[in-house]
Structures are given as C-alpha cells and as structure tokens.
C-alpha cells in the first residue's frame, strides 16, 4: 500500500485540504473513501468526516444488557431449580436476591458489549501497518490519499500543499 | 414421613448442673480449646447454660437457661451462607454440611443466639482422649463452622432401625445426648408435628416461650418458665 | 504561572515514564517490604489457622472486613467521580480523571482480596463462583456474599475498561515518542491506534455509554456491601439507611483519597501547572459537601435508634456513646466532621493545597474508624448478654492492614511510571476548544491553566 499525505498544523487548514480533496477527487482519480486522516484529538467541530458518523453502539449496549440480564436470571433460576434445597420458610427462587444478580449481570452485559462493539467498529486492535506518521502525536493532522494515481500525483501534491500542508510525504508499506 | 424435630426445656426444673454440656462434648467430638483460647471467647459448647440473676442481694434469684441451636424455622444463618453449608434439611433441622463450609463466618454473625462455633485452629485431643472420639460424628477441621445438630447421628440410626423393622419411629426410642443426660429431666425431645408426642403436648403449655421470638426466627426450641 | 503549550504538556506528562529518581526506588523498596511482611503474615495465618487473628465468638468479623468495606469505599473515588464530571461536562475534570480512575481499579483489587483473606479456608474461595463442578452444587444466590462477588466483578471489569479506553490515544502518543522496548510495549497497549475519525468517534461514544452505565454500578456496589450487614438480624446492622449511608461514606472517603493522591503526584512529578489550587478548591468543596451528607446520615441513624429505644440496639448504641468505643466514636466525628468543616469552609484554608490535604488525611482515618465502628460494636453486643464478647486485633491483622495501604501506594506508584497520569489528549482538546471560543474562557479556565496564558484575551476592566 502506498499513500501520499500532507501534515497540517491546525484544524482549519485540515478542513481546507479535506474540502479540496473532496471537490477535486474525480480530476485526481480517487474516491472519498480513499482519503485517510489521522489526528491526535477528536475534531468533531470541523467537517472532517466526524459528522456523518452513525453507530448503533447505544442500542448494542442495551441489547447486551438485555442478554446479560436474561442470562443472569437463567443462571439463578435454573441452578436453583436443578438442585432444589429446602430453604425453610423461604422460596427456592426468590424475587429480590435474583433481582440483584440480574441487575449486576445486565450492567456487565452492557459494559462488555460496549467494549467489544468499540473494538469491532473502530477496527481495533490493528496490527497491520496503516497510513500514519509519528508527527500526529505532535499535534499535526494527517490528510492524504491511499494508492493515488501515478498520472495525477504531482497535481495531488500541489493540492495538498496549497491547502496549507507543512510537509507532504509518501507512505510506503512493505 | 416429614417430621419437625423440636425440644422443650423446662427452666423451672433446670438446676444448671451442666451435665448436658459435658454429654454434648463427649457425643459430638467437640474439641476443648484450652484456657487461653476460652478466655478469648473461642470456647466451643454447642449447648451452654446461661446464668442470669434477678433482683439484688440478698434477694437475688439465679436463673439457668440452657441455650443450644434453636433449629429455627426461618433461620438467618441459612440464607446468608454462600455455599449452602448451612441449610435446612427435610426434617426441619438447620444442618451444617462441614465439607461445604469455606469459613466466611457470616452465619455466625447472622445468628441472634450466638450458637454457631468456629474452628479457629485444628482441634487436638490430648492422649488418651483421642481414643474416645465418637465414630459416628465427623471431626471438624480448622476454618469451618459447627453447631448443635440435635444429635442427628442418633436420629438417623433410630430412623434406619425403624425402617428396617418396618414400624413407625417411636417417640421415646432415642434422645439427643443433652436430653439423655439431664438429671432433673428438664429437657424433652420429639416430633412437634405429632400431636400425641410429649414435646407437642408440653409446647402447648401456658408456660411456653421461645427465645428472642421478636427477631422472627421461629425457633423449634421451646422454653417453659412460670412467670412469677 | 508559566505559559505552557501542548509540547510542554507532552514533556511534563511523559517525563515520569522515562526518568526515575532514586527516591522512587527507595519509597518502592520500603513499601514493597511492608507488602512482603503482610504477605508473610497471611501465609502464617493460612498455615497456623485463622486463630492467629483476634477474631472470636461472637465477633466473627473484624479488621479484615473493615478493610474490605474501607477499600471498596475508596474505590468510589475514581470511576464515580470521573463519570459524574464527564456526564456534566465539567471542564476542570480533565487533569483529574486519570488519577481518579486508577485509584478505583487498585482499591477494588485490594478490597476484593479481603473476603478471601478472611476466609477460614481461603484456598476454597472459588466455591463462591458459579461454575458446574463435580460437587454437584451451585452457590447460594440468596447470600449477600454472592451479590458481592457479582457486584465487585462487574465493577472491576467496568472500571478497568473505563480507565483503559481514554488511555488508548495516550498510549499511542507514548508509542510515537518512545524507543526500544517501550515502543513495542506501548504499541501493544495502544492496539495500533492511529486516530482516524472513526476511531475517535467510536471511542467518545463508548466513553459516553460507559459513564452512564458505570454510575449505577458504582452505587450498587457499595449498597450491596452495606447489605452484607443490613441483611443480617444484628442490632444496628439491620437498617434500611445502610445502603445510601454506605454510598455517601464511600464517595466521601473516595474524594479524600483522590485529593491525597493528586497532591502526591503533583509534588513528585512536578505537575504544578496542571493540578492547580483550583482543582483542590473544587474537590475540597465536594469533600465538604460529602462530609455534611455523611454527618446527616450519622444523625439520622443514631436518632432513630435512640428514639426507638429497643434494648438490643440500645446496648450497641451505648457501647459507642458511653462504653469502650466512646473515644473512638468522637474521634471519628472529629476527623470526619469537625476538621473538614473548619478547613474546607474557610476559603483561605481551602485554597491552599495543604488545607484540603490535611482534611483528606483525617477523613481517610475517620472513615476507616467508621467502618470499624459499624462492624465491631454490634457484634460485641448481639442480643443475649451472656454471649457478649470483645475484640482485639493481633499483630497479624495489623500487619496485613498496613500491607494493604503499602500495596495501594506501591501499585499506584508503578502505574504512574507506566501510564501518563494526565489525559494528554483531553487536555489538548480542552485547550483548543476554549481557545477557539473565547467566550468559554472563564475565570475558571484561567485559574485551571486550562488555556495557555498566551492565548488568553485581555482581562476586562
């Protein structure tokens, strides 16, 4: 995989670069999904691709909670019925104690689902090399194009620089 | 046939001789812990005779009250045990299954009567006392709870014998060690569900009270005491 | 206050990760030997039997369960406070959250060990967990101890994730800055984070969900701990006030622990520019509030018992008012109410860092005593006077107790050497947002140093 990217000093120039890349994508020969971006902090006030994000994570968490709670109820009621011990005056499967376990496992279900859905939808962990530059940690914003056309490469570099890139670099992974 | 074992203790008869305590120790392989440990409150007596004084000297009157596990109908110790070591057996006894116990001691805290005992150390019997251990009763190790069982080993033997001889279990057939050894016959043991038994007859007495009844544990040990 | 920039922040926060002074090793060595002594004491206890503790009949629970309740209480410092501050979007939270969340995880690990340490047969602790076994029996879900096991496992899982998630971008930062084994280590911890829009979006979403979910879990954990007592028919345990009373006490001691931890970090790692008197002032106010809430619960509990005048409860009541626990009781009130009230309600004291730290220290001591006074006096005076007892801890229990404090400090120290103790990306985000919209720049932000002072608008006069 190859990529050509620019490092932008602030979100304004990054937004400018993003807009130019988007509007010139057919001339330069790539799709919107070929644009790559890396930043050291969330930039949701800017039009950089955060805004159109949608995720069912809250619903997944609720579903996970439902599954957790149900399995909690089944765990308590099935094990207690499978091995019914006389409990004096008290019920074998009692309402309140079961409620406590169901509550905790509901929460555990929601927590684990949230964590797992984060990993899956953010594609983590990611051990393959991807377009990245350690300068991102210095606060720079990386914007580039994956596998750009050879023919329009000079034009792409120019576009990136015009938007305010401090540097334009090539990324090549083996 | 379901039974409800129970006991009636007549406090007006009790002389506080503590023969029941000795008999219990001998029957149930209860370890003696020694003076130092006993002074620290670690003595194990499944049955103890509590002494209370009423009035002031010289008009003081002493009252003895043997306290053993009350075999509660609604026992606080059972619900709180995480491993079912403390559980309710089908004959209404609060059984303690030693092998299940991991020693949280929660049951001991929950018991309002303080009749549950913990093995703080492995029990030792000085020679030759180790030769008089009762083979029908398991010896408990360090880290587990133990308590009065109403001499369940005697109950089981009597039940098996009656079953083998294909006859109903007779009320007077056996007694726990404390009842058997009581010189003034202050204690009576039997089936509270059998209206003909002596315990159920005595339990109807107008002298009958239960210990800490207000806690709501529904004890199966009934104390008889005339209110003067 | 010197002007500081994102680069300066990187340096200040990452410095402790690579540079370690001899003081660290010395402190670590001392703490480590206390922990080893505690470990030896525990091994001795398992070998000789739990009789080497001061427990007896009827006081079956003593120092160990006190420590259990105390440390689970301390664990409410982090996750709960951090989640509240995140949900209300309190801007001053940014340098505080990481320190707080780390306390939660370690305090939970330490607190969670005590139910095992105190067992008569600790090697069988796993019988508390539900798993199909050859014993053909499942645990008793009616027992509050089972609820504990579930609540604490859930809380530990949740708060570990809650601590880990916002640290992932910071691990990526360290990875980019580091060389050698550190690069590999932090690369692994950062899960290959690059900071794409999708990753940031999902991470923030996950944090929002976690903050909502972890709050009720935290409340339930200490409520369930209180139910260990409230479910048993023991005088002055069997009380409906225990749930909220314990939760309030937990948050109270948690804030105190957080203030102490922050003060130590500030001094040891030279984070004076980030953890400012402003933060201590805010947390001090919170501590004062919780101190008053705690006092309210004490009054509510004591007054109803006294007015109810039931003889078993009064026996316990008088043992803390006119019996052998009187001094301890009033010392606790002094530590938890008097000292915090004097120090924290007077602005001059609260605004210095020493003030809140002194108040927090007395609160931590007072809250440990509070847990002890909740557990031991009722057991000593339980119903039938003939079987009343007394409890005195032995050196084994004292050593293990000291060991847990050392273990907490040691774990926290090691953690602070491995993980940036201030959330770098959240700090930078805060600075940028406030620089971009100056109307957000309040006196609050100026005081916190949440905005580099060069970027500040001229003061209006």
Short mmCIF file of N, CA, C and O in Angstrom, two decimals, chain C residues 116-206:
data_model
loop_
_atom_site.label_atom_id
_atom_site.label_comp_id
_atom_site.label_asym_id
_atom_site.label_seq_id
_atom_site.Cartn_x
_atom_site.Cartn_y
_atom_site.Cartn_z
N UNK C 116 -11.39 -12.95 50.74
CA UNK C 116 -10.64 -14.20 50.62
C UNK C 116 -9.67 -14.33 51.79
O UNK C 116 -9.57 -15.40 52.40
N UNK C 117 -8.98 -13.23 52.13
CA UNK C 117 -8.04 -13.27 53.25
C UNK C 117 -8.75 -13.70 54.53
O UNK C 117 -8.18 -14.42 55.34
N UNK C 118 -9.99 -13.26 54.70
CA UNK C 118 -10.64 -13.52 55.98
C UNK C 118 -11.29 -14.90 56.06
O UNK C 118 -11.78 -15.29 57.10
N UNK C 119 -11.28 -15.65 54.96
CA UNK C 119 -11.95 -16.95 54.97
C UNK C 119 -11.26 -17.93 55.93
O UNK C 119 -10.05 -17.86 56.13
N UNK C 120 -12.06 -18.81 56.48
CA UNK C 120 -11.48 -19.86 57.30
C UNK C 120 -10.66 -20.81 56.46
O UNK C 120 -9.64 -21.35 56.88
N UNK C 121 -11.14 -21.07 55.25
CA UNK C 121 -10.41 -21.93 54.32
C UNK C 121 -10.22 -21.16 53.02
O UNK C 121 -10.95 -21.36 52.04
N UNK C 122 -9.22 -20.23 53.02
CA UNK C 122 -9.09 -19.33 51.86
C UNK C 122 -8.80 -20.04 50.56
O UNK C 122 -9.07 -19.52 49.49
N UNK C 123 -8.23 -21.26 50.65
CA UNK C 123 -7.88 -21.98 49.43
C UNK C 123 -9.13 -22.50 48.72
O UNK C 123 -9.03 -23.09 47.65
N UNK C 124 -10.31 -22.32 49.30
CA UNK C 124 -11.54 -22.79 48.64
C UNK C 124 -12.42 -21.61 48.21
O UNK C 124 -13.61 -21.79 47.99
N UNK C 125 -11.79 -20.42 48.04
CA UNK C 125 -12.60 -19.24 47.76
C UNK C 125 -13.41 -19.38 46.48
O UNK C 125 -14.48 -18.81 46.34
N UNK C 126 -12.90 -20.18 45.53
CA UNK C 126 -13.58 -20.26 44.23
C UNK C 126 -14.93 -20.96 44.33
O UNK C 126 -15.69 -20.97 43.38
N UNK C 127 -15.24 -21.53 45.49
CA UNK C 127 -16.57 -22.11 45.66
C UNK C 127 -17.64 -21.04 45.68
O UNK C 127 -18.83 -21.34 45.63
N UNK C 128 -17.23 -19.78 45.79
CA UNK C 128 -18.20 -18.68 45.76
C UNK C 128 -18.71 -18.41 44.35
O UNK C 128 -19.70 -17.73 44.17
N UNK C 129 -17.98 -18.89 43.34
CA UNK C 129 -18.36 -18.56 41.97
C UNK C 129 -19.18 -19.68 41.35
O UNK C 129 -18.96 -20.85 41.63
N UNK C 130 -20.15 -19.30 40.53
CA UNK C 130 -20.99 -20.32 39.92
C UNK C 130 -20.28 -20.99 38.75
O UNK C 130 -19.93 -20.33 37.78
N UNK C 131 -20.00 -22.25 38.89
CA UNK C 131 -19.44 -22.99 37.77
C UNK C 131 -19.86 -24.44 37.97
O UNK C 131 -20.01 -24.90 39.10
N UNK C 132 -20.10 -25.17 36.89
CA UNK C 132 -20.50 -26.56 37.06
C UNK C 132 -19.32 -27.36 37.61
O UNK C 132 -18.23 -27.30 37.06
N UNK C 133 -19.52 -28.02 38.71
CA UNK C 133 -18.39 -28.71 39.32
C UNK C 133 -18.79 -30.12 39.72
O UNK C 133 -19.96 -30.48 39.73
N UNK C 134 -17.77 -30.90 40.07
CA UNK C 134 -18.01 -32.28 40.48
C UNK C 134 -18.75 -32.32 41.80
O UNK C 134 -19.24 -33.37 42.20
N UNK C 135 -18.85 -31.17 42.50
CA UNK C 135 -19.53 -31.17 43.78
C UNK C 135 -21.05 -31.21 43.58
O UNK C 135 -21.79 -31.40 44.54
N UNK C 136 -21.50 -30.99 42.35
CA UNK C 136 -22.93 -31.10 42.06
C UNK C 136 -23.75 -30.05 42.77
O UNK C 136 -24.92 -30.26 43.06
N UNK C 137 -23.14 -28.91 43.07
CA UNK C 137 -23.87 -27.89 43.81
C UNK C 137 -23.49 -26.53 43.26
O UNK C 137 -22.37 -26.33 42.77
N UNK C 138 -24.44 -25.61 43.29
CA UNK C 138 -24.18 -24.25 42.84
C UNK C 138 -24.19 -23.34 44.06
O UNK C 138 -24.74 -23.71 45.09
N UNK C 139 -23.60 -22.16 43.94
CA UNK C 139 -23.62 -21.28 45.11
C UNK C 139 -25.03 -20.79 45.42
O UNK C 139 -25.92 -20.86 44.60
N UNK C 140 -25.18 -20.27 46.63
CA UNK C 140 -26.48 -19.82 47.11
C UNK C 140 -26.68 -18.37 46.73
O UNK C 140 -26.09 -17.48 47.32
N UNK C 141 -27.54 -18.15 45.74
CA UNK C 141 -27.73 -16.78 45.26
C UNK C 141 -28.53 -15.93 46.24
O UNK C 141 -28.71 -14.74 46.00
N UNK C 142 -29.02 -16.54 47.32
CA UNK C 142 -29.70 -15.72 48.33
C UNK C 142 -28.70 -14.98 49.21
O UNK C 142 -29.08 -14.08 49.94
N UNK C 143 -27.45 -15.41 49.17
CA UNK C 143 -26.47 -14.85 50.10
C UNK C 143 -25.91 -13.53 49.59
O UNK C 143 -25.46 -13.43 48.45
N UNK C 144 -25.91 -12.49 50.45
CA UNK C 144 -25.33 -11.20 50.04
C UNK C 144 -23.86 -11.34 49.62
O UNK C 144 -23.38 -10.52 48.84
N UNK C 145 -23.17 -12.38 50.10
CA UNK C 145 -21.77 -12.53 49.69
C UNK C 145 -21.69 -12.85 48.20
O UNK C 145 -20.74 -12.46 47.52
N UNK C 146 -22.69 -13.58 47.69
CA UNK C 146 -22.73 -13.85 46.26
C UNK C 146 -22.98 -12.56 45.48
O UNK C 146 -22.39 -12.32 44.44
N UNK C 147 -23.88 -11.74 46.04
CA UNK C 147 -24.15 -10.44 45.38
C UNK C 147 -22.88 -9.65 45.31
O UNK C 147 -22.57 -9.01 44.29
N UNK C 148 -22.12 -9.68 46.42
CA UNK C 148 -20.82 -9.01 46.46
C UNK C 148 -19.93 -9.49 45.32
O UNK C 148 -19.34 -8.69 44.60
N UNK C 149 -19.81 -10.80 45.21
CA UNK C 149 -18.92 -11.36 44.20
C UNK C 149 -19.32 -10.86 42.82
O UNK C 149 -18.47 -10.43 42.03
N UNK C 150 -20.62 -10.83 42.53
CA UNK C 150 -21.08 -10.38 41.22
C UNK C 150 -20.86 -8.87 41.07
O UNK C 150 -20.39 -8.41 40.03
N UNK C 151 -21.22 -8.12 42.11
CA UNK C 151 -21.13 -6.65 42.00
C UNK C 151 -19.68 -6.24 41.83
O UNK C 151 -19.36 -5.40 40.99
N UNK C 152 -18.78 -6.84 42.61
CA UNK C 152 -17.39 -6.40 42.55
C UNK C 152 -16.75 -6.84 41.23
O UNK C 152 -16.00 -6.07 40.63
N UNK C 153 -17.09 -8.03 40.74
CA UNK C 153 -16.53 -8.42 39.44
C UNK C 153 -17.01 -7.47 38.34
O UNK C 153 -16.23 -7.07 37.48
N UNK C 154 -18.30 -7.13 38.39
CA UNK C 154 -18.82 -6.21 37.37
C UNK C 154 -18.14 -4.85 37.46
O UNK C 154 -17.72 -4.29 36.45
N UNK C 155 -18.00 -4.36 38.68
CA UNK C 155 -17.43 -3.04 38.87
C UNK C 155 -15.96 -3.02 38.46
O UNK C 155 -15.48 -2.08 37.83
N UNK C 156 -15.25 -4.10 38.80
CA UNK C 156 -13.83 -4.16 38.45
C UNK C 156 -13.66 -4.22 36.93
O UNK C 156 -12.83 -3.50 36.36
N UNK C 157 -14.47 -5.05 36.27
CA UNK C 157 -14.42 -5.11 34.81
C UNK C 157 -14.73 -3.75 34.22
O UNK C 157 -13.99 -3.23 33.38
N UNK C 158 -15.83 -3.15 34.68
CA UNK C 158 -16.26 -1.87 34.14
C UNK C 158 -15.25 -0.78 34.36
O UNK C 158 -14.92 -0.04 33.44
N UNK C 159 -14.71 -0.70 35.58
CA UNK C 159 -13.82 0.44 35.83
C UNK C 159 -12.46 0.22 35.19
O UNK C 159 -11.79 1.20 34.85
N UNK C 160 -12.04 -1.04 34.99
CA UNK C 160 -10.80 -1.25 34.25
C UNK C 160 -10.97 -0.77 32.81
O UNK C 160 -10.09 -0.10 32.25
N UNK C 161 -12.11 -1.10 32.21
CA UNK C 161 -12.36 -0.66 30.84
C UNK C 161 -12.48 0.86 30.79
O UNK C 161 -11.96 1.53 29.92
N UNK C 162 -13.14 1.42 31.80
CA UNK C 162 -13.35 2.86 31.89
C UNK C 162 -12.01 3.59 32.02
O UNK C 162 -11.84 4.70 31.54
N UNK C 163 -11.07 2.94 32.71
CA UNK C 163 -9.73 3.53 32.83
C UNK C 163 -8.97 3.37 31.53
O UNK C 163 -8.24 4.26 31.10
N UNK C 164 -9.14 2.21 30.89
CA UNK C 164 -8.32 1.88 29.72
C UNK C 164 -8.72 2.70 28.49
O UNK C 164 -7.84 3.22 27.78
N UNK C 165 -10.01 2.84 28.24
CA UNK C 165 -10.46 3.46 26.98
C UNK C 165 -9.83 4.83 26.72
O UNK C 165 -9.20 5.01 25.68
N UNK C 166 -9.96 5.79 27.64
CA UNK C 166 -9.38 7.09 27.30
C UNK C 166 -7.86 7.10 27.36
O UNK C 166 -7.25 8.11 27.04
N UNK C 167 -7.26 5.99 27.77
CA UNK C 167 -5.80 5.93 27.80
C UNK C 167 -5.23 5.47 26.47
O UNK C 167 -4.05 5.68 26.19
N UNK C 168 -6.07 4.83 25.64
CA UNK C 168 -5.56 4.27 24.38
C UNK C 168 -4.85 5.35 23.54
O UNK C 168 -3.71 5.15 23.12
N UNK C 169 -5.47 6.54 23.30
CA UNK C 169 -4.77 7.55 22.49
C UNK C 169 -3.46 8.01 23.15
O UNK C 169 -2.50 8.32 22.45
N UNK C 170 -3.44 8.01 24.49
CA UNK C 170 -2.21 8.42 25.17
C UNK C 170 -1.13 7.36 25.03
O UNK C 170 0.06 7.68 24.93
N UNK C 171 -1.53 6.10 25.02
CA UNK C 171 -0.55 5.04 24.76
C UNK C 171 0.05 5.22 23.36
O UNK C 171 1.25 5.02 23.15
N UNK C 172 -0.81 5.63 22.41
CA UNK C 172 -0.30 5.86 21.05
C UNK C 172 0.71 7.00 21.05
O UNK C 172 1.74 6.94 20.36
N UNK C 173 0.42 8.02 21.86
CA UNK C 173 1.35 9.15 21.97
C UNK C 173 2.70 8.67 22.51
O UNK C 173 3.76 8.99 21.95
N UNK C 174 2.65 7.89 23.58
CA UNK C 174 3.91 7.41 24.17
C UNK C 174 4.65 6.53 23.15
O UNK C 174 5.87 6.63 23.01
N UNK C 175 3.88 5.69 22.45
CA UNK C 175 4.49 4.83 21.43
C UNK C 175 5.28 5.65 20.42
O UNK C 175 6.41 5.33 20.08
N UNK C 176 4.66 6.77 19.97
CA UNK C 176 5.32 7.59 18.96
C UNK C 176 6.56 8.27 19.50
O UNK C 176 7.49 8.57 18.76
N UNK C 177 6.57 8.55 20.80
CA UNK C 177 7.69 9.28 21.38
C UNK C 177 8.80 8.34 21.85
O UNK C 177 9.91 8.79 22.10
N UNK C 178 8.45 7.07 22.05
CA UNK C 178 9.40 6.18 22.73
C UNK C 178 10.27 5.42 21.76
O UNK C 178 10.03 5.38 20.55
N UNK C 179 11.31 4.82 22.33
CA UNK C 179 12.21 3.97 21.55
C UNK C 179 12.33 2.62 22.26
O UNK C 179 11.96 2.49 23.42
N UNK C 180 12.89 1.66 21.53
CA UNK C 180 13.24 0.38 22.15
C UNK C 180 12.02 -0.40 22.61
O UNK C 180 10.98 -0.40 21.97
N UNK C 181 12.19 -1.06 23.79
CA UNK C 181 11.11 -1.94 24.27
C UNK C 181 9.85 -1.15 24.57
O UNK C 181 8.74 -1.65 24.43
N UNK C 182 10.03 0.11 24.96
CA UNK C 182 8.85 0.91 25.29
C UNK C 182 7.96 1.08 24.06
O UNK C 182 6.74 1.04 24.15
N UNK C 183 8.59 1.23 22.90
CA UNK C 183 7.83 1.41 21.68
C UNK C 183 6.93 0.20 21.43
O UNK C 183 5.75 0.33 21.11
N UNK C 184 7.51 -0.98 21.63
CA UNK C 184 6.73 -2.21 21.42
C UNK C 184 5.63 -2.33 22.46
O UNK C 184 4.48 -2.65 22.17
N UNK C 185 6.01 -2.06 23.73
CA UNK C 185 5.07 -2.21 24.84
C UNK C 185 3.87 -1.29 24.66
O UNK C 185 2.71 -1.73 24.72
N UNK C 186 4.13 -0.01 24.40
CA UNK C 186 3.03 0.94 24.27
C UNK C 186 2.29 0.74 22.94
O UNK C 186 1.10 1.02 22.85
N UNK C 187 3.04 0.25 21.92
CA UNK C 187 2.37 -0.07 20.68
C UNK C 187 1.32 -1.15 20.90
O UNK C 187 0.19 -1.07 20.41
N UNK C 188 1.67 -2.13 21.73
CA UNK C 188 0.72 -3.18 22.06
C UNK C 188 -0.47 -2.62 22.83
O UNK C 188 -1.63 -2.89 22.51
N UNK C 189 -0.17 -1.79 23.84
CA UNK C 189 -1.24 -1.23 24.67
C UNK C 189 -2.15 -0.31 23.87
O UNK C 189 -3.35 -0.20 24.15
N UNK C 190 -1.58 0.37 22.85
CA UNK C 190 -2.41 1.31 22.10
C UNK C 190 -3.25 0.61 21.05
O UNK C 190 -4.05 1.25 20.38
N UNK C 191 -3.07 -0.70 20.91
CA UNK C 191 -3.86 -1.51 19.98
C UNK C 191 -3.72 -1.02 18.54
O UNK C 191 -4.61 -1.24 17.72
N UNK C 192 -2.62 -0.35 18.23
CA UNK C 192 -2.45 0.13 16.86
C UNK C 192 -3.31 1.34 16.56
O UNK C 192 -3.74 1.55 15.44
N UNK C 193 -3.55 2.15 17.56
CA UNK C 193 -4.38 3.35 17.41
C UNK C 193 -3.69 4.35 16.49
O UNK C 193 -2.50 4.63 16.65
N UNK C 194 -4.42 4.90 15.51
CA UNK C 194 -3.84 5.95 14.68
C UNK C 194 -4.61 7.26 14.80
O UNK C 194 -4.07 8.31 14.49
N UNK C 195 -5.84 7.21 15.22
CA UNK C 195 -6.59 8.44 15.38
C UNK C 195 -7.40 8.81 14.15
O UNK C 195 -7.48 9.97 13.78
N UNK C 196 -7.99 7.83 13.51
CA UNK C 196 -8.88 8.13 12.39
C UNK C 196 -10.20 8.66 12.93
O UNK C 196 -10.52 8.45 14.10
N UNK C 197 -10.96 9.38 12.09
CA UNK C 197 -12.25 9.91 12.57
C UNK C 197 -13.13 8.82 13.17
O UNK C 197 -13.76 9.02 14.20
N UNK C 198 -13.12 7.67 12.52
CA UNK C 198 -13.96 6.59 13.02
C UNK C 198 -13.53 6.16 14.41
O UNK C 198 -14.36 5.99 15.32
N UNK C 199 -12.23 6.02 14.63
CA UNK C 199 -11.75 5.61 15.95
C UNK C 199 -12.13 6.62 17.02
O UNK C 199 -12.63 6.25 18.09
N UNK C 200 -11.93 7.90 16.71
CA UNK C 200 -12.27 8.92 17.71
C UNK C 200 -13.74 8.92 18.02
O UNK C 200 -14.14 9.03 19.17
N UNK C 201 -14.54 8.81 16.97
CA UNK C 201 -15.99 8.85 17.17
C UNK C 201 -16.46 7.70 18.04
O UNK C 201 -17.20 7.86 19.00
N UNK C 202 -15.97 6.49 17.72
CA UNK C 202 -16.39 5.32 18.49
C UNK C 202 -15.90 5.39 19.92
O UNK C 202 -16.59 5.02 20.86
N UNK C 203 -14.67 5.90 20.08
CA UNK C 203 -14.11 5.98 21.43
C UNK C 203 -14.95 6.93 22.29
O UNK C 203 -15.30 6.61 23.44
N UNK C 204 -15.30 8.08 21.73
CA UNK C 204 -16.09 9.02 22.52
C UNK C 204 -17.47 8.47 22.81
O UNK C 204 -18.00 8.67 23.91
N UNK C 205 -18.02 7.78 21.84
CA UNK C 205 -19.33 7.16 22.06
C UNK C 205 -19.24 6.12 23.19
O UNK C 205 -20.07 6.08 24.10
N UNK C 206 -18.19 5.29 23.11
CA UNK C 206 -18.03 4.25 24.14
C UNK C 206 -17.86 4.88 25.52
O UNK C 206 -18.44 4.42 26.50
#
